[in-house]
GROMACS .gro file of C-alpha atoms in nm:
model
  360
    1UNK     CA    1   0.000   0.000   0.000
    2UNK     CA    2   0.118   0.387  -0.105
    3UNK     CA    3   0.042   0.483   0.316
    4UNK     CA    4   0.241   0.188   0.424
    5UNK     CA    5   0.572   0.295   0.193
    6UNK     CA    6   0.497   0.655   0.266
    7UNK     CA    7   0.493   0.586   0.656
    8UNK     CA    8   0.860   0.366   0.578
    9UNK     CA    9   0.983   0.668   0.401
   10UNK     CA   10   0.889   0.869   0.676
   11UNK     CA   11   1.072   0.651   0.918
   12UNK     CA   12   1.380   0.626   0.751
   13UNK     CA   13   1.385   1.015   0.713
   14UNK     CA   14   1.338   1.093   1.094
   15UNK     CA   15   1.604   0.801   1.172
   16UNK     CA   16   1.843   0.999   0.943
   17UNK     CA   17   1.751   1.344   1.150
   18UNK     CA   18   1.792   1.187   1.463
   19UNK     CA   19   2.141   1.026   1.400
   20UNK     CA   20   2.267   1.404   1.235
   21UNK     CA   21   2.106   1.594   1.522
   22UNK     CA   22   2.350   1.829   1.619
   23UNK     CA   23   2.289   1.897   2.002
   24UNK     CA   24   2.007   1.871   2.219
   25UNK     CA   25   1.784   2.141   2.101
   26UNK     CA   26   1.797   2.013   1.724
   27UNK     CA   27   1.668   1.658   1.837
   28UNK     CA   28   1.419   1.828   2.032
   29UNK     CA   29   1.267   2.009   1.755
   30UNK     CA   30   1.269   1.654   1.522
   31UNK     CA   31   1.068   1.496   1.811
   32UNK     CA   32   0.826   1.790   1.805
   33UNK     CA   33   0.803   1.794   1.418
   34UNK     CA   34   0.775   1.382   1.376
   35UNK     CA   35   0.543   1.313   1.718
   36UNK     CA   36   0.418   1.618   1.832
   37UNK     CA   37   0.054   1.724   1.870
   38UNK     CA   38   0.066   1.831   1.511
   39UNK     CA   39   0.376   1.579   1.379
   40UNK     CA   40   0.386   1.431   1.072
   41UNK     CA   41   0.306   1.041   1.251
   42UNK     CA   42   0.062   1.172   1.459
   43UNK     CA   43  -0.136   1.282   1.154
   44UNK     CA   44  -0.148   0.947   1.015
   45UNK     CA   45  -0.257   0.823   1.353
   46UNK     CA   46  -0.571   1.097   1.346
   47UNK     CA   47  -0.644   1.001   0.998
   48UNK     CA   48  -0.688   0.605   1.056
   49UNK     CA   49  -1.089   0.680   1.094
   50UNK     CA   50  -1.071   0.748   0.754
   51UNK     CA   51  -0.901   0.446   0.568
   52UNK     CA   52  -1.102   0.072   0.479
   53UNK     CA   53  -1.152  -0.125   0.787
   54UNK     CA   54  -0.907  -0.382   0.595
   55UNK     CA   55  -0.662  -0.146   0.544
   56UNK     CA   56  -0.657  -0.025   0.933
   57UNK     CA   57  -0.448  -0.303   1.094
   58UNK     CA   58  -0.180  -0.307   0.859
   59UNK     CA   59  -0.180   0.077   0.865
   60UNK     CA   60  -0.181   0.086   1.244
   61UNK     CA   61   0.081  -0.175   1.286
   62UNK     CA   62   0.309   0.011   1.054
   63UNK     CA   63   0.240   0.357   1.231
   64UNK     CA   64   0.322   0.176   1.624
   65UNK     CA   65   0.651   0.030   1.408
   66UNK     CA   66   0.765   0.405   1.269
   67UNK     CA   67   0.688   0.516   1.663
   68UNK     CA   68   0.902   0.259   1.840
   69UNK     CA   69   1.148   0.312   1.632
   70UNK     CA   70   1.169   0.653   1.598
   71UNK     CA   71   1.153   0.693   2.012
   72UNK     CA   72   1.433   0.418   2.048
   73UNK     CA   73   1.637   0.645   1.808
   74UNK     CA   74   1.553   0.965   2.025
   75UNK     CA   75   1.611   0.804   2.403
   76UNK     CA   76   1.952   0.647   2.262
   77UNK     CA   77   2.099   0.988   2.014
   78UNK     CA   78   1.972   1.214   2.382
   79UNK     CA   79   2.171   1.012   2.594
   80UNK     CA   80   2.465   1.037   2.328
   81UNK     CA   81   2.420   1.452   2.341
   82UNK     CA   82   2.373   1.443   2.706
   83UNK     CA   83   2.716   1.234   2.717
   84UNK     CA   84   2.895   1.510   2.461
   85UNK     CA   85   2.778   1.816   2.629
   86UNK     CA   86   2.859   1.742   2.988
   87UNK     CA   87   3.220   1.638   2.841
   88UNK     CA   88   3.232   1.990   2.674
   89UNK     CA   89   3.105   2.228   2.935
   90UNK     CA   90   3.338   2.022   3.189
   91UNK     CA   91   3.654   2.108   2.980
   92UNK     CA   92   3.533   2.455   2.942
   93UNK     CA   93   3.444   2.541   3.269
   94UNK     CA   94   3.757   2.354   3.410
   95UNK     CA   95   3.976   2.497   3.680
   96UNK     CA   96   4.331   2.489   3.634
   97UNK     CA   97   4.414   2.368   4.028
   98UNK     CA   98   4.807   2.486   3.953
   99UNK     CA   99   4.691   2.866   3.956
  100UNK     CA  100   4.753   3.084   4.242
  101UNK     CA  101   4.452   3.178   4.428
  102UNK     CA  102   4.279   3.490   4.485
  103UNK     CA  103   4.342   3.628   4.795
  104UNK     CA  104   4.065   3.846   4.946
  105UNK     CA  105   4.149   4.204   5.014
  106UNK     CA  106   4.116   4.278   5.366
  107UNK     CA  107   3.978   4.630   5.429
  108UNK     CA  108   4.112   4.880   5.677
  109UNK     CA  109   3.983   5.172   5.899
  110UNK     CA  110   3.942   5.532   5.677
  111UNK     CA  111   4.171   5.760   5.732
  112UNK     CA  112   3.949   6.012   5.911
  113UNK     CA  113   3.818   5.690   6.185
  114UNK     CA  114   4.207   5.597   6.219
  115UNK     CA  115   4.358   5.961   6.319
  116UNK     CA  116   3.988   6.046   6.520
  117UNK     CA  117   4.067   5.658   6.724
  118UNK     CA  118   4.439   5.771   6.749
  119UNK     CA  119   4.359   6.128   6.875
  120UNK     CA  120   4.062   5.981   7.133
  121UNK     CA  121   4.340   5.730   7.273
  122UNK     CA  122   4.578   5.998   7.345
  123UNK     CA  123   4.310   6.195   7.558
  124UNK     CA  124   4.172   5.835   7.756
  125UNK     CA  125   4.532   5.759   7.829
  126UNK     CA  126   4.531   6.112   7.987
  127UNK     CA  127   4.217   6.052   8.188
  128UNK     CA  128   3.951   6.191   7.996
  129UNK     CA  129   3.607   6.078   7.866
  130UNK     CA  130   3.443   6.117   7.530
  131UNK     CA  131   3.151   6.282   7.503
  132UNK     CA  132   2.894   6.276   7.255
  133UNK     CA  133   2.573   6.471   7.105
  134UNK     CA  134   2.323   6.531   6.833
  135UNK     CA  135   2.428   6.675   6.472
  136UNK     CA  136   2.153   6.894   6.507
  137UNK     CA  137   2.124   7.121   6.750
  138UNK     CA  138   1.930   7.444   6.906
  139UNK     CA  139   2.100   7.788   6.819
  140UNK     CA  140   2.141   7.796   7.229
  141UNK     CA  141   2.333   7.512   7.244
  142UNK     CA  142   2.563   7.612   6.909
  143UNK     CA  143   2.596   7.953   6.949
  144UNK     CA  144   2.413   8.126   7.266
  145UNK     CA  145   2.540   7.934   7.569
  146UNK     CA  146   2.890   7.970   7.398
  147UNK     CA  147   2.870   8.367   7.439
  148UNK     CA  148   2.808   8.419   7.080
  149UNK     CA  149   2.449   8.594   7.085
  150UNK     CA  150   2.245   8.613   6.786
  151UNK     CA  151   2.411   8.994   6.712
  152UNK     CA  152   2.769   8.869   6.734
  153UNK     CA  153   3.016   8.909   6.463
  154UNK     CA  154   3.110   8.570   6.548
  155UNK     CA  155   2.859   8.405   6.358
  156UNK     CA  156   2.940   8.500   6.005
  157UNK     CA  157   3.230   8.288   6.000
  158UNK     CA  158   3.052   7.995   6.129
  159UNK     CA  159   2.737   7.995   5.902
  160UNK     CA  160   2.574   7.706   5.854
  161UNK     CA  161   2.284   7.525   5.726
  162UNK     CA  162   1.945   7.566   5.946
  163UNK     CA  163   1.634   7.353   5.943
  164UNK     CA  164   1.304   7.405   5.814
  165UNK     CA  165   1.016   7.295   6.070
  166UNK     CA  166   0.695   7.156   5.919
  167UNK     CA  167   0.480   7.394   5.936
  168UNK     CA  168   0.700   7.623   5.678
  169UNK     CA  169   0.703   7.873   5.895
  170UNK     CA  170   1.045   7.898   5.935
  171UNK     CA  171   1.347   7.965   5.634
  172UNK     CA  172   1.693   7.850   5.605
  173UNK     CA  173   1.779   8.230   5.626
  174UNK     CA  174   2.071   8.256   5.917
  175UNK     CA  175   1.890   8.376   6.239
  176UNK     CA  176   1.563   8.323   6.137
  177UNK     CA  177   1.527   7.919   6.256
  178UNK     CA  178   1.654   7.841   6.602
  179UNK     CA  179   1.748   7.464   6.467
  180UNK     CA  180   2.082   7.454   6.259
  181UNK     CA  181   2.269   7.161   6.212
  182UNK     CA  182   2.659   7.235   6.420
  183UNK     CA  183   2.890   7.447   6.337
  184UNK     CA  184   3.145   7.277   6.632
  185UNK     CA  185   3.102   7.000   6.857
  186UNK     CA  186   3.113   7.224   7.128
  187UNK     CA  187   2.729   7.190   7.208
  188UNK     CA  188   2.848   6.906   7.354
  189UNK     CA  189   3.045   7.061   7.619
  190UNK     CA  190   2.711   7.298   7.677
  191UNK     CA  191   2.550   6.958   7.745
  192UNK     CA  192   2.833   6.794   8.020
  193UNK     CA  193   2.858   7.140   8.161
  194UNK     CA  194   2.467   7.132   8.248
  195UNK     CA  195   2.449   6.749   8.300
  196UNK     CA  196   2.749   6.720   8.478
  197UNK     CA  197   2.916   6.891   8.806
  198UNK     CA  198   3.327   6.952   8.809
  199UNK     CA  199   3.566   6.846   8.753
  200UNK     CA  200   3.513   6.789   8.399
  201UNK     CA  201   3.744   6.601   8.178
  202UNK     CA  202   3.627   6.499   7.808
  203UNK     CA  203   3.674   6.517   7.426
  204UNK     CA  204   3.362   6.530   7.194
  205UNK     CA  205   3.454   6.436   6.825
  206UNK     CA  206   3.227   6.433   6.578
  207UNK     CA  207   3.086   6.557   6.254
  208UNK     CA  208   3.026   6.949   6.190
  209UNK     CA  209   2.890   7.130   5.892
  210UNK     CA  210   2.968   7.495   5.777
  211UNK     CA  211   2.849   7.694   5.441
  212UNK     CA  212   3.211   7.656   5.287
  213UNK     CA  213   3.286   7.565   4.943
  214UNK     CA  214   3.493   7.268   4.923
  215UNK     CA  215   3.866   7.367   4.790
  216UNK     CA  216   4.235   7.220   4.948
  217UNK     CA  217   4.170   7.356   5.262
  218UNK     CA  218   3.772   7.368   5.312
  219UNK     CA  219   3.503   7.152   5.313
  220UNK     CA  220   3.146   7.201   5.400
  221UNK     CA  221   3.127   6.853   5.619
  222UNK     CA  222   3.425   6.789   5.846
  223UNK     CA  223   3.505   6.598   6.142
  224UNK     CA  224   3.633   6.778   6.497
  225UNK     CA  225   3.748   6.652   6.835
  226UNK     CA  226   3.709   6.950   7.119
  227UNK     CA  227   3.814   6.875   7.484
  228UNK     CA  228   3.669   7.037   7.773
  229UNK     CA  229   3.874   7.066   8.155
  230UNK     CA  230   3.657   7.227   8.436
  231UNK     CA  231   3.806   7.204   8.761
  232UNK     CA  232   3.955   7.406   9.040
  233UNK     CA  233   4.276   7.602   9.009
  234UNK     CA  234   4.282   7.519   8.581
  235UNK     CA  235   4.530   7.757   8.439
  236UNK     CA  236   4.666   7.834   8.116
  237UNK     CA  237   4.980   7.626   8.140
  238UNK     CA  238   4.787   7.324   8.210
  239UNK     CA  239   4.668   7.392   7.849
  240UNK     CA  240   4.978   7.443   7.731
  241UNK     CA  241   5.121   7.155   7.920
  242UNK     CA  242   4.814   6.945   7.761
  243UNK     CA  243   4.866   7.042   7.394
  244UNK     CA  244   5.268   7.048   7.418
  245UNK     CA  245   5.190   6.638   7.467
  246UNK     CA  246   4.934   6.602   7.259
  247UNK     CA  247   5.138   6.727   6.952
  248UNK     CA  248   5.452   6.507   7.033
  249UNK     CA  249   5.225   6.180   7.157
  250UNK     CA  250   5.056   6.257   6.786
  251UNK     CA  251   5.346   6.382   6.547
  252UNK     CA  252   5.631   6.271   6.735
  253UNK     CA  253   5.896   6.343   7.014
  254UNK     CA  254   6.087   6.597   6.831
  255UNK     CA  255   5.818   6.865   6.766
  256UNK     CA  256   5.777   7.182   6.953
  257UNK     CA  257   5.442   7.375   6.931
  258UNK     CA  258   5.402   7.759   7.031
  259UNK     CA  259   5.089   7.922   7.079
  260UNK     CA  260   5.009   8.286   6.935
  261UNK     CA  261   4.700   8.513   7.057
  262UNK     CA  262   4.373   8.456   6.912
  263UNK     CA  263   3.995   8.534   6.936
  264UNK     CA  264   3.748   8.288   7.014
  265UNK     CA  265   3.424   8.401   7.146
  266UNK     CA  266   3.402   8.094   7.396
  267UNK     CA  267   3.767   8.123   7.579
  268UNK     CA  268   3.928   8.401   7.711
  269UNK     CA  269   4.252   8.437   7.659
  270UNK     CA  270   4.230   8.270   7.333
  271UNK     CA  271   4.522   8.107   7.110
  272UNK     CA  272   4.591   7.924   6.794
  273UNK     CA  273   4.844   7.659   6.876
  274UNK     CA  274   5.115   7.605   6.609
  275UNK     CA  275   5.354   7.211   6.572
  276UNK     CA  276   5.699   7.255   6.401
  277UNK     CA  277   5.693   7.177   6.053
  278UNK     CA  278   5.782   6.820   5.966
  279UNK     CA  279   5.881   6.840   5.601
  280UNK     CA  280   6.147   7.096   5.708
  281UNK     CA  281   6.187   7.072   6.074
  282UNK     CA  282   6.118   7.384   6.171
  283UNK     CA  283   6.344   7.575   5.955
  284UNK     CA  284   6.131   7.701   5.701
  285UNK     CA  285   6.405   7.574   5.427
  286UNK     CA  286   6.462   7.194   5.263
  287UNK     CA  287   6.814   7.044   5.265
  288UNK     CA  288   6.863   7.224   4.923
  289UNK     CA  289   6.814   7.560   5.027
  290UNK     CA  290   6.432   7.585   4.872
  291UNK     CA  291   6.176   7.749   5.035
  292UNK     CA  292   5.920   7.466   5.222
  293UNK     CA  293   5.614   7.486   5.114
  294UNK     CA  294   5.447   7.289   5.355
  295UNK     CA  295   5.479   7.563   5.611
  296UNK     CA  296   5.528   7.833   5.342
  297UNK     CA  297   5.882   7.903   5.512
  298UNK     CA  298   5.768   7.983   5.843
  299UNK     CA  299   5.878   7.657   6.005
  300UNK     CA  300   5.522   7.676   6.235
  301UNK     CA  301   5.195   7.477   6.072
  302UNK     CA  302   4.872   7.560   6.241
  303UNK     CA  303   4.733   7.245   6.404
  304UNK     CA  304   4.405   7.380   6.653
  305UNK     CA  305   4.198   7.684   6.819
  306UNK     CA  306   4.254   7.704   7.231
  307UNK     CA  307   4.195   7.923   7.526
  308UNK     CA  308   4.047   7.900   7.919
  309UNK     CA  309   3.705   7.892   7.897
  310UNK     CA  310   3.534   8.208   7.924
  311UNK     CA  311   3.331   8.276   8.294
  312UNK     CA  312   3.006   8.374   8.041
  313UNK     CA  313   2.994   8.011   7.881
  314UNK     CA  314   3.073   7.868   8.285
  315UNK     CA  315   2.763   8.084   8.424
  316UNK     CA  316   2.528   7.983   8.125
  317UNK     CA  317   2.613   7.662   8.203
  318UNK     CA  318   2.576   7.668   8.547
  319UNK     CA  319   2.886   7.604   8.654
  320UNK     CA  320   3.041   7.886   8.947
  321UNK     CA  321   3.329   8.076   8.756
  322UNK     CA  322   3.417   8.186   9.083
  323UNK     CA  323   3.535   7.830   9.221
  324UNK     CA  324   3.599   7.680   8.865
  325UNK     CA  325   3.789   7.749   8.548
  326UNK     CA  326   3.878   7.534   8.239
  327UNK     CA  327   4.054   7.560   7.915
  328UNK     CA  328   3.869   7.451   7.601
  329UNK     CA  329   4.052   7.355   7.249
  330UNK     CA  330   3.939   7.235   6.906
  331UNK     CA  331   4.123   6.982   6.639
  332UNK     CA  332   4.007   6.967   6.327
  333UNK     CA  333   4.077   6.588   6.253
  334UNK     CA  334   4.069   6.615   5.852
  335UNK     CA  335   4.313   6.880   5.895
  336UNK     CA  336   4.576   6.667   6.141
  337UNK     CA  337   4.567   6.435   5.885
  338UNK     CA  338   4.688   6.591   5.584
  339UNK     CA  339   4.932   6.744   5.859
  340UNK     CA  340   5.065   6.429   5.924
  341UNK     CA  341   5.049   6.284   5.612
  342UNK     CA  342   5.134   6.518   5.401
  343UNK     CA  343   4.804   6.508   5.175
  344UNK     CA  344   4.824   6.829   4.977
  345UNK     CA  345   4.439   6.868   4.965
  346UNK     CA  346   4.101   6.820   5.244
  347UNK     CA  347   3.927   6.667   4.938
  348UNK     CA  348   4.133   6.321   4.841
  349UNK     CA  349   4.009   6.217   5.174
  350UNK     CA  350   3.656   6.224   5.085
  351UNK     CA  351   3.661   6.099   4.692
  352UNK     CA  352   3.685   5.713   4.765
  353UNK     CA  353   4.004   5.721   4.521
  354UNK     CA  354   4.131   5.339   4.663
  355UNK     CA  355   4.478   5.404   4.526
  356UNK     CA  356   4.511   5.699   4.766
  357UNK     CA  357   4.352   5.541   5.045
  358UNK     CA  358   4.498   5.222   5.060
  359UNK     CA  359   4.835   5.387   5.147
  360UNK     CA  360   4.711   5.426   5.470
   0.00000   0.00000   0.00000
C-alpha cells in the first residue's frame, strides 16, 4: 500500500535526522516535528478513521513500528548529546588547580576613623572621657550658651545650614530658625557642663557642617574633636602643658608647638596653637636651600583653636566661675591628617580614590 511505503519513508527520514542531530535542542525540535501534537506520525494516527476497515491493521501496525522506532532512536541519540555536552562544558568550565589563588582584600579603617581613634586614645590615656551629642542642634546650644548671641560678629564665620520645621514657617535664612545643624562639637560641652558637676574632663569628636565651598583647605562637612577641663585652680599652662603632649604623643617626640593670641568668642585668653613643621623641621628651608612649602617658610603649621574657657559660657552653664575654670581647644581631625600625612588637599580624603587610600 502507497500509506504503508509513505509511513517507511517517513521513518527512515526521521532516523536519518535523529542520528545528524546536532545537540540537544535540534533533536528536540525533530521529536516535536515527527510526534508532536501536530507531527507528521501523529497525523497518520488521526487520519486512521478514515481508511477501509481492511486497510486499518496493517496501517496501524506500521504507524506503532515508525513510533518505536523513531523513540528508540531519540532516548539512545539524547543520551549520546547528554554524554557530549557534559564532556564539553566540563573542559570549558575547568579549573586549572596549579593557579595561584585569589586572595581576598582585607579592608582597613578610613583615614578620618584611624587619626579620630588615634587622637581619642591619646586623651583616655590622659584621663579623659568622650563625650557625645546630636548633629543637630538648638542655636542655644551652638551659638548662645557659647557667648556668641544672635548679634555677634562671630557668627558670620561659622554659618551654617538651618532647618526648616513643618509647618513652613520657618526659612533657612541665618537667624531666622533656632534649629541649625553644628557648626562645632562644642554643644556638647554645653550639654556635660549642664548634666554634669566639676571636675570635667572629656573630648567630643564628631561631625560638623559649615556653608564653605569645598577647595584644598575647606570643606562644607568635616570631622572635629574639642576637649573640655573644668576644675579648680585650671590655668593656662595646664593647656599648654596638655597640647605640648598632645602634639609630640601625635606627630612625634621631636616637635615643639608655640601658641600665638587669638579670638574665640568661647575662651578668654584665646590662642591658635602652632607644631613645628615636619617636612622641614622647623626651619622654614629643605636640605637644598628651597623654600618649604608645607609651612610656606615659616617653620610653624597651624594644628588647633585654644583658650580657658570664658566665665560667660561657665555661668550659662551653670557652673560657678568663681570656684571653677577650664581651658577649652578644638582639632580639626581632617586637617591633622593631611598634617601628618602630608596630603596636599582636604578633598582626596573624601573621593573614595582606593589608590590613595589604601596607602594608609
Amino acid at each position: 500500500m502507497a500509506i504503508i511505503d509513505e509511513l517507511n519513508a517517513l521513518c527512515a527520514q526521521t532516523l536519518a535526522q535523529i542520528s545528524e542531530a546536532p545537540d540537544s535542542a535540534a533533536l528536540e525540535g525533530v521529536r516535536v516535528a515527527v510526534l508532536g501534537k501536530k507531527g507528521t506520525l501523529t497525523g497518520y494516527l488521526r487520519s486512521m478513521g478514515q481508511l477501509a476497515k481492511e486497510e486499518r491493521a496493517a496501517v496501524g501496525k506500521a504507524v506503532n513500528d515508525a513510533r518505536n522506532q523513531v523513540e528508540s532512536a531519540l532516548e539512545e541519540r539524547k543520551a549520546q548529546l547528554a554524554s557530549q555536552e557534559l564532556a564539553a562544558r566540563m573542559e570549558a568550565e575547568a579549573v586549572d588547580v596549579t593557579l595561584p589563588g585569589r586572595v581576598q582584600q582585607m579592608g582597613t579603617r578610613h583615614l578620618i576613623s584611624a587619626i579620630t581613634d588615634e587622637i581619642a586614645d591619646i586623651f583616655l590615656g590622659l584621663g579623659y572621657t568622650v563625650g557625645t551629642g546630636p548633629e543637630v542642634e538648638t542655636d542655644w546650644y551652638n551659638f548662645t550658651a557659647l557667648n556668641a548671641p544672635k548679634d555677634h560678629p562671630s557668627r558670620s564665620m561659622q554659618d551654617t545650614f538651618y532647618v526648616i520645621d513643618r509647618t513652613g514657617e520657618q526659612t533657612a535664612v541665618r537667624g531666622e530658625s533656632d534649629v541649625l545643624l553644628r557648626t562645632q562639637t562644642s554643644g556638647v560641652q554645653v550639654h556635660t557642663m549642664e548634666d554634669q558637676k566639676p571636675p570635667i574632663y572629656i573630648i567630643a569628636p564628631g561631625k560638623v557642617y559649615r556653608r564653605d565651598v569645598a577647595d584644598p583647605s575647606h570643606l562644607p562637612q568635616f570631622h572635629q574633636v574639642e576637649g573640655l577641663v573644668v576644675d579648680e585652680n585650671i590655668t593656662f599652662g595646664d593647656l599648654k602643658g596638655t597640647l605640648d603632649y598632645f602634639c609630640k604623643a601625635l606627630f612625634g617626640p621631636d616637635r615643639s608647638t608655640r601658641f600665638r593670641a587669638h579670638f574665640f568668642p568661647f575662651t578668654e585668653p584665646s590662642a591658635e596653637a602652632d607644631v613645628s613643621c615636619g617636612v622641614c623641621g622647623g626651619t622654614g628651608h629643605l636640605h637644598d636651600g628651597e623654600r618649604c612649602r608645607m609651612c610656606k617658610g615659616t617653620g610653624w603649621i597651624e594644628i588647633l583653636g585654644c583658650g580657658m574657657v570664658d566665665p560667660n559660657v561657665l555661668e550659662a552653664c551653670g557652673v560657678d566661675p568663681e570656684k571653677y575654670s577650664g581651658f577649652a581647644f578644638g582639632i580639626g581631625v581632617e586637617r591633622v591628617a593631611c598634617l601628618k600625612y602630608n596630603v596636599p588637599d582636604l578633598r582626596m580624603l573624601l573621593e573614595g580614590d582606593m589608590r590613595f587610600l589604601r596607602q594608609f
